[in-house]
């Protein structure tokens, strides 16, 4: 028997252990190994029943996605599950699946092939395949409806949300919740079973899907496919149902949405691999933090740190500013529905306000979030350097300024880096970690560890104007403005991009963030080759800063919904003096998105981003780019780089060197399998 499967006999019960660390993914060989162990137990007359459980921290977190990727790329066989799961279910001795940690995806499908299931009180089950653009593919859409009814099964497969142990019991997925020792409980439960109950032989309780169908997101293939699959399988025999499921599964697997979501999944894991950072790179412990500047960002950063269990000193110039900052934090915590009162109080108690540097000498990290001014930041950093202990990290939240210049105000540039949070800082998952010329590897490794502790996605980027995210956003926004100057309306541009899947259109984003902020960034930047626009300075001049002044690119009423303002658009178009024409949705989409791609290619060439997939992660986690499109660089690969380059030339832009180079090769792409990185 393989190393991946343990086998022993305890009190007449065969205990089969799945041992495929770290998460017991059901890699090829594992389901077969379980089936063979069950057969061995069948043949052993001393065995009365069989318990299958995971060793380590979980039962089984799912199939091995790499194998699907290889299959789609024509580099490997389709992982086989049905035969092995059926063999397990065929057993004439009771098979009890004992679940701890997670039984997700193929893990739950394996569990359903057992005759009974018991679960640890803190474990979870679920069919989250939809999150990577798939449906269950190992008979999950056939067995699950037989356990919980078609409607519940469809809901689980279409939304992919996990169920707690008690919910799994109530739904009928598991037979017992075991408090205390799971194995002992499972063995005792198995000895009580005198017959087998095969899931595949149970009848399906059906119900109309009309209400559920309304709740499913229509632009995504997989949730609708989950409903389609369960409607079909519920009306078919088990074997026919498995065939119907397989057809839909394979169809989804070859679709762009699934490929994009799988890319996004691996891309997010790839960011942890930072050049120069090894497993043995030292990481400084971070328990105490201080944040300088208690404004919008400082307050949010303090919350993110407190949420990760740190103690935070929040400093501002005067007591009124500190009090305002703390009051906003309190209000934000009070609004948070996911926290209990005790949790809120605990987090609040971790943040204290002050106007001096008391306690800074004990801090493990000082994060500066004062106004965006180089002179001010240098002054603040000189002060931080004076009070902080030598191994304290000095971080800046600047959106655009040069980290090396900021670091030059200190005697420890190796400990200085950018931690660029996104607003609201306690919510947004992205953290750009900006590496300065002298930033040390341990400083970067420590910031990565801190990002993880805050449940954020840390992406290490180089030091250049706007880093990765804002640098790309400026190109995109500039193109959106030019489109308006040439005859499009802001509402048309926003509609096209939200229809593409962006969380918000560029003008909605600009009005939300504030045109004063955008104007400040524009005046700082010295961006070569960009055509200047007149709209932003005009609106700024008119005091139309966006939502905060009830007018920007749009007007706003009480409900904050954008109201088109054709009058101001006509004024901008007149002032711009460009030829007016009707602009197609397709041109809007391509100009805005390919502006991101062309700039993305430049920053890859410059080494500001390590990998194309890092740029995708920045856009997916910080800028509302739709995951089912994989990120801007993957999207470009999907539509084809030759096409992207042709469009870039048609628009009269200077193509990025890397784009030209890759497009010259017929199968050139920015993102060679993120899965293999
Ligand atoms: P803000 O204006 O809301 O807050 C700045 C705070 O710093 C104010 O409370 C001010 O009193 C305080 N301050 C100024 N000088 C100080 C000093 N010497 N010592 C202590 N406190 C001082 O500004 P916001 O929006 O929070 O921005 C802060 C930084 O974060 C800027 O560098 C900005 O570019 C950056 N940022 C802003 C984002 C946003 O969406 N607002 C997003 C990402 C970065």
XYZ file of C-alpha atoms and ligand atoms in Angstrom:
721
model
C 0.000 0.000 0.000
C 1.274 3.460 -0.799
C 2.759 5.873 1.742
C -0.363 7.943 1.220
C -2.636 5.396 2.877
C -2.287 4.005 6.400
C -4.040 0.819 7.429
C -4.533 -0.722 10.836
C -7.097 -2.798 12.650
C -8.518 -1.584 15.962
C -11.140 -3.582 17.898
C -12.364 -5.320 14.734
C -12.517 -2.054 12.785
C -10.157 -1.318 9.891
C -8.901 2.242 10.177
C -7.832 3.682 6.836
C -5.826 6.913 7.088
C -5.344 9.332 4.185
C -1.871 10.803 4.437
C -1.148 13.287 1.676
C 0.093 16.439 3.414
C -0.500 19.306 3.714
C -4.261 19.075 3.064
C -4.819 15.481 1.907
C -5.627 16.560 -1.642
C -7.012 13.567 -3.501
C -4.129 13.285 -5.926
C -4.171 10.366 -8.356
C -3.444 7.265 -6.335
C -5.163 8.441 -3.165
C -8.785 7.500 -3.989
C -7.478 4.239 -5.425
C -5.488 3.653 -2.252
C -8.578 4.175 -0.098
C -10.576 1.796 -2.304
C -7.864 -0.847 -2.094
C -7.684 -0.499 1.675
C -11.443 -0.956 1.880
C -11.141 -4.068 -0.275
C -8.386 -5.405 1.951
C -10.639 -4.895 4.968
C -13.459 -6.647 3.111
C -11.274 -9.695 2.636
C -10.162 -9.797 6.277
C -12.568 -11.843 8.354
C -11.416 -10.178 11.582
C -12.787 -6.831 10.326
C -16.431 -5.914 10.991
C -16.470 -2.335 9.796
C -14.219 0.296 8.230
C -13.413 3.867 9.265
C -11.761 6.239 6.779
C -10.178 9.409 8.116
C -7.564 11.995 7.261
C -4.247 12.125 9.073
C -2.847 15.577 9.888
C -4.993 18.657 10.060
C -7.844 17.737 7.744
C -9.948 15.006 6.165
C -9.453 16.029 2.509
C -9.564 19.573 1.168
C -10.345 18.598 -2.423
C -8.983 17.208 -5.657
C -5.522 18.185 -6.880
C -6.172 21.166 -9.145
C -2.774 20.759 -10.840
C -4.042 17.524 -12.350
C -7.018 19.298 -13.932
C -4.728 21.991 -15.316
C -2.461 19.367 -16.839
C -5.443 17.555 -18.326
C -6.806 20.729 -19.951
C -3.339 21.522 -21.306
C -3.224 18.041 -22.862
C -0.383 17.062 -20.540
C -2.051 14.429 -18.398
C -5.028 12.123 -18.012
C -8.341 13.130 -16.467
C -8.125 12.194 -12.787
C -10.276 9.157 -12.184
C -12.620 9.070 -9.233
C -15.814 7.227 -10.104
C -14.388 3.743 -10.254
C -12.671 4.062 -6.857
C -15.544 5.762 -5.106
C -17.939 3.107 -6.423
C -15.641 0.370 -5.158
C -15.670 1.946 -1.701
C -19.451 2.178 -1.784
C -19.714 -1.456 -2.986
C -18.279 -2.668 0.322
C -20.552 -5.082 2.136
C -19.036 -4.071 5.460
C -20.124 -0.673 6.777
C -17.780 2.157 5.759
C -17.809 5.184 8.079
C -16.126 8.387 6.947
C -14.767 10.330 9.930
C -14.394 14.004 9.045
C -12.226 16.546 10.828
C -10.946 19.854 9.458
C -12.510 20.017 6.029
C -14.236 17.695 3.604
C -14.348 19.997 0.603
C -14.911 19.264 -3.059
C -13.662 15.795 -3.906
C -13.118 15.351 -0.146
C -16.863 15.528 0.417
C -17.477 13.401 -2.673
C -15.245 10.728 -1.176
C -17.065 11.032 2.144
C -20.424 10.561 0.414
C -19.200 7.296 -1.078
C -19.017 5.943 2.482
C -22.151 4.450 4.005
C -22.133 6.736 7.024
C -20.406 9.944 8.030
C -19.420 11.246 11.435
C -17.859 14.660 11.952
C -15.835 16.572 14.523
C -17.782 19.492 16.006
C -15.492 22.127 14.480
C -15.203 20.583 11.005
C -16.777 21.838 7.788
C -18.069 20.285 4.595
C -18.773 21.878 1.203
C -18.658 21.756 -2.571
C -16.687 24.917 -3.376
C -15.778 23.941 -6.983
C -17.870 26.830 -8.274
C -15.191 29.182 -6.948
C -12.799 27.863 -9.565
C -15.477 27.814 -12.241
C -16.420 24.153 -11.906
C -19.083 21.866 -10.534
C -18.288 18.751 -8.515
C -16.892 16.150 -10.901
C -16.678 13.002 -8.786
C -20.418 12.331 -8.596
C -21.028 15.145 -6.110
C -24.001 16.419 -8.073
C -25.378 12.879 -8.099
C -24.777 11.722 -4.527
C -25.384 15.022 -2.723
C -29.037 15.418 -3.910
C -29.641 11.868 -2.697
C -28.545 12.900 0.793
C -29.972 16.402 1.160
C -32.541 16.827 -1.616
C -32.042 18.477 -4.980
C -32.682 22.026 -3.824
C -30.207 22.006 -0.936
C -27.639 20.282 -3.105
C -28.096 22.863 -5.856
C -27.632 25.674 -3.363
C -24.437 24.142 -1.993
C -22.991 23.568 -5.463
C -24.081 26.912 -6.952
C -22.721 29.094 -4.128
C -19.963 26.884 -2.799
C -20.338 28.035 0.803
C -19.146 25.648 3.528
C -21.481 24.091 6.091
C -20.587 23.729 9.751
C -20.779 20.319 11.403
C -24.156 21.089 12.977
C -25.571 22.383 9.681
C -24.237 19.300 7.912
C -26.046 17.150 10.496
C -29.288 19.086 10.093
C -29.041 18.832 6.294
C -28.514 15.070 6.407
C -24.960 14.999 5.066
C -23.546 13.484 8.241
C -25.065 11.084 10.736
C -23.456 12.186 13.949
C -21.370 15.006 15.403
C -18.645 13.588 17.621
C -17.514 15.617 20.599
C -14.104 14.596 21.896
C -11.925 11.943 20.256
C -13.075 11.547 16.645
C -11.427 8.209 15.957
C -12.759 6.598 19.119
C -16.226 7.993 18.353
C -16.051 6.813 14.761
C -14.920 3.304 15.732
C -17.730 3.013 18.302
C -20.238 4.293 15.725
C -18.946 1.834 13.098
C -19.323 -1.126 15.467
C -22.985 -0.217 15.980
C -23.766 -0.448 12.251
C -25.172 -3.765 11.124
C -25.955 -2.904 7.513
C -24.698 -0.719 4.694
C -26.576 2.292 3.308
C -25.345 3.258 -0.136
C -25.895 6.896 -1.012
C -26.293 6.093 -4.696
C -29.321 3.902 -3.919
C -31.261 6.608 -2.086
C -34.155 8.381 -3.854
C -33.863 12.103 -4.671
C -36.328 14.581 -3.215
C -36.837 17.247 -5.886
C -38.220 20.763 -5.688
C -38.580 23.658 -8.149
C -35.412 25.725 -8.685
C -37.112 28.948 -9.824
C -36.324 30.939 -6.648
C -32.769 29.685 -6.445
C -32.196 30.426 -10.131
C -33.076 34.090 -9.446
C -30.327 34.332 -6.830
C -27.580 32.890 -9.021
C -25.168 35.296 -10.736
C -26.045 35.121 -14.403
C -22.729 36.150 -15.925
C -20.940 33.216 -14.350
C -21.092 29.844 -16.082
C -20.465 27.509 -13.157
C -23.353 28.375 -10.791
C -25.889 27.989 -13.599
C -24.177 24.791 -14.665
C -24.520 23.480 -11.096
C -28.279 23.963 -11.293
C -28.365 22.383 -14.739
C -26.382 19.386 -13.500
C -28.537 18.738 -10.459
C -31.772 19.149 -12.392
C -30.491 16.539 -14.816
C -28.934 14.098 -12.379
C -31.982 14.146 -10.100
C -34.109 12.756 -12.914
C -31.615 10.084 -13.965
C -30.272 6.798 -12.664
C -27.010 7.039 -10.741
C -24.853 5.941 -13.672
C -26.636 8.143 -16.185
C -26.381 11.040 -13.716
C -22.622 10.547 -13.458
C -22.365 10.756 -17.245
C -24.448 13.931 -17.366
C -22.262 15.479 -14.658
C -19.078 14.521 -16.494
C -20.240 16.190 -19.701
C -20.954 19.457 -17.923
C -17.738 19.247 -15.910
C -15.580 18.818 -18.994
C -17.418 21.621 -20.803
C -16.727 24.017 -17.918
C -13.138 22.909 -17.613
C -12.357 23.935 -21.161
C -14.081 27.309 -20.782
C -12.279 30.620 -20.272
C -14.012 31.322 -16.954
C -12.727 28.156 -15.334
C -9.224 28.692 -16.696
C -9.270 32.281 -15.440
C -10.473 31.335 -11.962
C -7.883 28.586 -11.675
C -5.244 31.072 -12.814
C -6.432 33.503 -10.126
C -6.272 30.734 -7.526
C -2.664 29.819 -8.355
C -1.621 33.430 -8.944
C -2.627 34.290 -5.386
C -0.449 31.483 -4.085
C 2.457 32.403 -6.334
C 2.838 35.882 -4.788
C 4.264 34.247 -1.673
C 7.307 33.195 -3.707
C 9.439 36.304 -3.561
C 12.840 36.375 -5.252
C 15.555 36.385 -2.612
C 13.252 35.306 0.206
C 13.874 31.752 1.319
C 12.277 29.586 3.963
C 15.198 30.377 6.277
C 15.081 34.163 5.764
C 14.682 35.572 9.296
C 11.288 37.039 10.163
C 11.111 39.541 13.037
C 8.310 38.909 15.516
C 5.634 41.591 15.333
C 3.398 42.086 18.345
C 3.364 45.799 18.963
C 2.728 48.391 16.307
C 2.305 52.123 16.067
C 0.554 54.043 13.312
C 1.359 57.686 12.678
C -1.562 59.646 11.260
C -5.082 58.831 12.481
C -6.899 59.796 9.282
C -8.794 57.623 6.809
C -5.931 55.244 6.165
C -4.243 55.334 9.576
C -7.502 54.379 11.307
C -8.136 51.517 8.866
C -4.563 50.271 9.204
C -4.853 50.318 12.994
C -8.007 48.172 12.684
C -6.291 45.722 10.316
C -3.425 45.362 12.816
C -5.745 44.985 15.811
C -7.753 42.381 13.879
C -4.530 40.387 13.584
C -4.120 40.488 17.372
C -1.518 43.273 17.604
C -1.406 46.147 20.064
C -1.542 49.446 18.213
C -0.610 52.964 19.273
C -2.290 55.495 17.020
C -0.658 58.900 16.882
C -1.782 62.204 15.390
C -0.692 65.812 15.835
C -3.392 66.886 18.265
C -5.887 65.307 20.611
C -8.891 66.300 18.482
C -7.506 64.394 15.473
C -6.736 61.377 17.666
C -10.254 61.444 19.113
C -11.794 61.713 15.642
C -9.719 58.765 14.474
C -10.675 56.629 17.465
C -14.366 57.570 17.132
C -14.355 56.463 13.481
C -12.712 53.184 14.450
C -15.349 52.598 17.121
C -18.138 53.369 14.652
C -16.664 51.000 12.072
C -16.412 48.186 14.598
C -19.973 48.815 15.754
C -21.176 48.469 12.165
C -19.343 45.191 11.699
C -21.937 42.423 11.768
C -19.483 39.549 11.706
C -18.031 40.292 15.157
C -19.479 39.497 18.572
C -19.643 42.267 21.159
C -16.750 40.675 23.045
C -14.609 40.546 19.894
C -15.350 44.190 19.150
C -14.371 45.232 22.639
C -11.214 43.149 22.477
C -10.139 44.749 19.220
C -11.005 48.233 20.351
C -9.033 47.723 23.539
C -5.952 46.937 21.447
C -5.910 50.423 19.913
C -4.910 53.414 22.017
C -4.511 57.024 20.946
C -1.696 59.501 21.696
C -0.057 62.671 20.460
C 3.501 61.815 21.463
C 5.972 58.964 20.869
C 5.369 57.187 24.167
C 5.949 53.449 23.785
C 7.350 53.731 20.245
C 10.647 52.321 21.491
C 8.916 48.986 22.166
C 7.140 48.835 18.804
C 8.084 46.128 16.292
C 6.746 48.156 13.373
C 5.926 51.839 12.868
C 3.593 52.586 9.964
C 3.367 56.149 8.699
C 0.060 57.329 7.165
C 0.328 61.139 7.238
C -0.479 63.465 4.328
C 1.040 62.628 0.938
C 3.993 65.039 1.098
C 7.602 63.955 0.668
C 8.961 66.675 2.965
C 6.500 65.797 5.720
C 7.137 62.076 5.373
C 10.904 62.549 5.543
C 10.485 64.592 8.693
C 8.241 61.950 10.251
C 10.689 59.172 9.283
C 13.616 61.004 10.842
C 11.600 61.119 14.061
C 10.627 57.439 13.799
C 14.279 56.502 13.291
C 15.280 58.361 16.470
C 12.843 56.560 18.763
C 12.506 53.056 17.274
C 14.586 50.053 18.398
C 17.098 48.821 15.784
C 15.044 45.794 14.684
C 11.861 47.858 14.269
C 10.438 48.036 10.717
C 9.683 51.525 9.431
C 6.875 51.456 6.872
C 5.124 54.090 4.800
C 1.634 53.962 3.355
C 2.485 56.383 0.565
C 0.541 55.805 -2.657
C 3.102 57.291 -5.000
C 6.220 58.700 -3.331
C 9.755 57.382 -3.666
C 10.549 54.915 -0.876
C 14.311 55.478 -1.301
C 13.963 59.187 -0.674
C 11.848 58.523 2.392
C 14.399 55.940 3.577
C 17.212 58.475 3.125
C 15.825 60.403 6.103
C 16.789 57.470 8.347
C 19.973 55.697 9.367
C 18.405 52.294 8.627
C 17.241 52.228 5.015
C 17.426 48.412 5.143
C 14.476 48.487 7.564
C 12.367 50.893 5.485
C 9.694 49.724 3.076
C 6.285 50.607 1.732
C 3.155 48.935 3.054
C 0.577 50.275 0.657
C -2.901 49.504 1.990
C -6.067 50.042 0.000
C -9.117 51.845 1.264
C -10.920 50.755 3.429
C -7.727 49.326 4.882
C -9.470 47.028 7.342
C -11.444 45.402 4.512
C -9.437 45.391 1.282
C -7.310 42.262 0.900
C -4.474 43.763 -1.100
C -1.257 44.990 0.484
C 1.463 46.187 -1.881
C 4.792 45.688 -0.131
C 7.217 48.101 -1.718
C 10.847 47.100 -1.779
C 13.253 50.033 -1.705
C 16.803 49.923 -3.039
C 18.184 48.989 0.360
C 15.282 47.167 1.953
C 16.606 43.935 3.494
C 15.239 40.471 2.806
C 14.199 39.960 6.473
C 12.276 43.247 6.351
C 10.358 42.028 3.281
C 9.815 38.581 4.781
C 8.471 40.199 7.960
C 6.043 42.376 5.996
C 4.842 39.290 4.113
C 4.259 37.498 7.408
C 2.379 40.517 8.724
C 0.174 40.572 5.596
C -0.667 36.938 6.200
C -1.486 37.601 9.849
C -3.864 40.356 8.720
C -5.408 37.869 6.230
C -4.226 40.071 3.390
C -2.540 39.211 0.143
C 0.924 40.746 0.260
C 2.393 41.422 -3.185
C 6.013 42.558 -3.258
C 6.498 45.306 -5.839
C 9.324 47.581 -6.910
C 9.742 51.237 -6.103
C 8.381 53.292 -8.992
C 5.701 55.957 -9.318
C 2.314 54.468 -8.312
C 4.000 51.056 -7.759
C 1.905 48.478 -9.637
C -1.748 49.171 -8.903
C -1.931 52.939 -9.191
C 0.513 53.081 -12.081
C -1.810 50.849 -14.096
C -4.895 52.637 -12.865
C -3.577 55.989 -14.083
C -3.236 54.646 -17.652
C -6.691 53.132 -17.515
C -8.301 56.266 -16.109
C -6.510 58.430 -18.643
C -7.937 56.346 -21.474
C -11.428 56.511 -19.958
C -11.160 60.315 -19.852
C -9.956 60.496 -23.456
C -12.920 58.393 -24.551
C -15.246 60.945 -22.992
C -13.396 63.790 -24.660
C -13.873 62.022 -27.999
C -17.632 61.579 -27.563
C -18.433 58.765 -25.109
C -20.351 59.539 -21.930
C -19.010 58.603 -18.470
C -22.104 56.420 -17.992
C -21.394 54.532 -21.223
C -17.785 53.921 -20.199
C -18.796 52.778 -16.712
C -21.543 50.542 -18.118
C -19.183 48.822 -20.567
C -16.641 48.102 -17.853
C -19.150 46.912 -15.265
C -20.699 44.692 -17.932
C -17.225 43.305 -18.472
C -17.306 42.482 -14.770
C -15.403 45.309 -13.023
C -16.872 45.997 -9.588
C -17.224 49.692 -10.562
C -16.557 51.760 -13.667
C -13.552 54.143 -13.714
C -15.649 57.287 -13.259
C -17.559 55.751 -10.352
C -14.214 54.873 -8.753
C -12.826 58.369 -9.347
C -15.882 60.020 -7.789
C -15.707 57.676 -4.816
C -11.993 58.135 -4.157
C -12.153 61.895 -4.696
C -11.027 63.955 -7.683
C -8.869 66.056 -5.363
C -6.844 62.904 -4.648
C -6.587 62.144 -8.378
C -5.563 65.703 -9.117
C -2.810 65.550 -6.504
C -1.512 62.343 -8.056
C -1.625 63.833 -11.530
C 0.360 66.866 -10.506
C 3.017 64.590 -8.992
C 3.422 62.323 -11.942
C 5.755 62.827 -14.830
C 4.336 60.230 -17.098
C 5.918 59.990 -20.518
C 3.877 59.505 -23.628
C 0.473 60.132 -22.135
C -1.965 62.489 -23.809
C -3.167 65.107 -21.365
C -6.855 65.331 -20.560
C -8.822 68.424 -19.592
C -11.781 66.888 -17.739
C -10.135 66.190 -14.411
C -8.565 69.654 -13.931
C -11.847 71.282 -15.015
C -13.938 69.357 -12.518
C -11.347 70.010 -9.827
C -11.354 73.704 -10.590
C -15.145 73.716 -10.247
C -14.874 72.115 -6.797
C -16.533 68.946 -8.113
C -14.501 66.429 -6.114
C -16.898 63.507 -6.495
C -19.270 61.934 -3.974
C -17.912 64.037 -1.109
C -19.154 67.246 -2.824
C -22.230 65.563 -4.394
C -20.796 66.136 -7.866
C -17.829 64.974 -9.899
C -18.088 63.108 -13.184
C -21.647 62.401 -12.079
C -24.032 64.167 -9.724
C -25.160 62.522 -6.511
C -28.369 62.671 -4.485
C -28.983 61.435 -0.959
C -28.713 57.789 -2.004
C -25.214 58.269 -3.502
C -26.373 56.826 -6.833
C -24.624 58.442 -9.820
C -26.835 60.719 -11.890
C -25.565 61.466 -15.424
C -24.704 65.127 -16.001
C -24.677 65.721 -19.777
C -24.181 69.471 -19.288
C -20.752 69.161 -17.701
C -19.741 66.419 -20.134
C -20.571 68.727 -23.085
C -18.434 71.472 -21.510
C -15.498 69.092 -21.113
C -15.849 67.857 -24.681
C -15.927 71.407 -25.976
C -12.885 72.423 -23.957
C -10.981 69.348 -25.145
C -11.645 70.305 -28.744
C -11.336 66.774 -30.077
C -13.387 65.515 -33.024
C -16.634 64.039 -31.701
C -17.868 60.637 -32.799
C -19.992 57.741 -31.671
C -17.716 55.318 -29.850
C -18.531 51.621 -29.787
C -18.687 49.594 -26.604
C -15.998 47.364 -28.021
C -13.580 50.263 -28.487
C -14.228 51.443 -24.928
C -13.577 47.990 -23.537
C -10.420 47.440 -25.535
C -8.916 50.858 -24.968
C -9.431 50.780 -21.206
C -8.339 47.179 -20.713
C -5.450 47.179 -23.153
C -4.168 50.367 -21.540
C -3.813 48.247 -18.395
C -2.130 45.479 -20.333
C 0.346 47.702 -22.187
C 1.364 49.449 -18.980
C 1.480 46.087 -17.192
C 3.931 44.847 -19.827
C 6.108 47.915 -19.221
C 6.293 47.423 -15.486
C 7.173 43.782 -16.009
C 10.020 44.860 -18.248
C 11.129 47.373 -15.648
C 11.021 44.751 -12.921
C 8.488 46.687 -10.833
C 6.348 43.535 -10.855
C 7.974 40.124 -10.533
C 5.463 38.132 -12.554
C 2.518 38.935 -14.781
C 0.376 36.943 -12.381
C 1.377 39.359 -9.567
C -0.158 42.195 -11.584
C -3.298 40.090 -11.917
C -3.419 39.559 -8.163
C -3.074 43.309 -7.555
C -6.007 43.981 -9.872
C -8.150 41.123 -8.564
C -7.706 41.933 -4.885
C -7.358 45.717 -4.978
C -9.211 47.055 -8.012
C -12.351 44.955 -8.429
C -11.173 43.162 -11.575
C -13.481 40.154 -12.142
C -11.901 36.880 -11.037
C -13.594 34.997 -13.870
C -11.425 37.013 -16.284
C -8.257 36.105 -14.388
C -6.762 39.633 -14.141
C -5.652 42.002 -16.931
C -2.573 40.072 -18.019
C -4.337 36.721 -18.117
C -7.225 38.342 -19.950
C -4.759 39.542 -22.583
C -3.456 35.996 -22.928
C -7.020 34.726 -23.295
C -7.846 37.088 -26.165
C -4.398 36.561 -27.710
C -1.369 38.844 -27.620
C -1.263 39.254 -31.402
C -4.752 40.706 -31.218
C -3.835 42.927 -28.265
C -0.768 44.237 -30.091
C -2.774 44.910 -33.254
C -5.313 46.917 -31.258
C -2.567 48.843 -29.414
C -1.141 49.850 -32.797
C -4.590 50.721 -34.138
C -5.060 53.071 -31.179
C -1.804 54.772 -32.081
C -0.048 53.889 -28.816
C 3.583 52.984 -28.349
C 3.492 49.214 -27.691
C 5.449 47.963 -24.687
C 8.593 46.115 -25.757
C 7.595 42.980 -23.885
C 4.200 42.913 -25.583
C 5.852 43.112 -28.995
C 8.336 40.438 -28.077
C 5.752 37.997 -26.777
C 3.260 38.657 -29.570
C 5.932 37.813 -32.139
C 5.783 34.243 -30.911
C 2.510 32.543 -31.912
C 1.977 30.985 -28.481
C 3.583 33.791 -26.483
C 1.815 34.691 -23.255
C 2.385 36.786 -20.156
C 1.271 34.072 -17.801
C 2.760 30.694 -18.601
C 0.839 28.403 -16.318
C 0.685 30.057 -12.929
C 0.070 26.501 -11.717
C 3.587 25.507 -12.603
C 5.313 28.537 -11.062
P -5.890 61.829 5.863
O -5.793 63.239 5.495
O -7.235 61.213 6.070
O -5.045 61.546 7.181
C -3.762 62.011 7.425
C -3.628 62.177 8.911
O -2.260 62.413 9.215
C -4.398 63.386 9.465
O -5.218 62.958 10.524
C -3.316 64.325 9.936
O -3.690 65.088 11.059
C -2.216 63.351 10.268
N -0.877 63.959 10.305
C -0.349 64.883 9.475
N 0.910 65.167 9.842
C 1.186 64.409 10.925
C 2.320 64.251 11.757
N 3.410 64.941 11.564
N 2.248 63.390 12.786
C 1.136 62.662 12.997
N 0.031 62.781 12.247
C 0.052 63.636 11.220
O -5.074 61.032 4.722
P -5.236 59.537 4.255
O -6.211 59.458 3.149
O -5.416 58.671 5.433
O -3.818 59.265 3.594
C -2.671 59.020 4.364
C -1.601 58.408 3.480
O -2.099 57.220 2.896
C -1.165 59.286 2.313
O 0.199 59.064 2.096
C -1.980 58.739 1.151
O -1.385 58.973 -0.098
C -1.977 57.272 1.476
N -3.069 56.490 0.902
C -4.350 56.954 0.860
C -5.373 56.172 0.327
C -6.776 56.665 0.335
O -7.633 56.016 -0.331
N -7.122 57.714 1.037
C -5.101 54.836 -0.221
C -3.740 54.407 -0.050
C -2.768 55.229 0.449
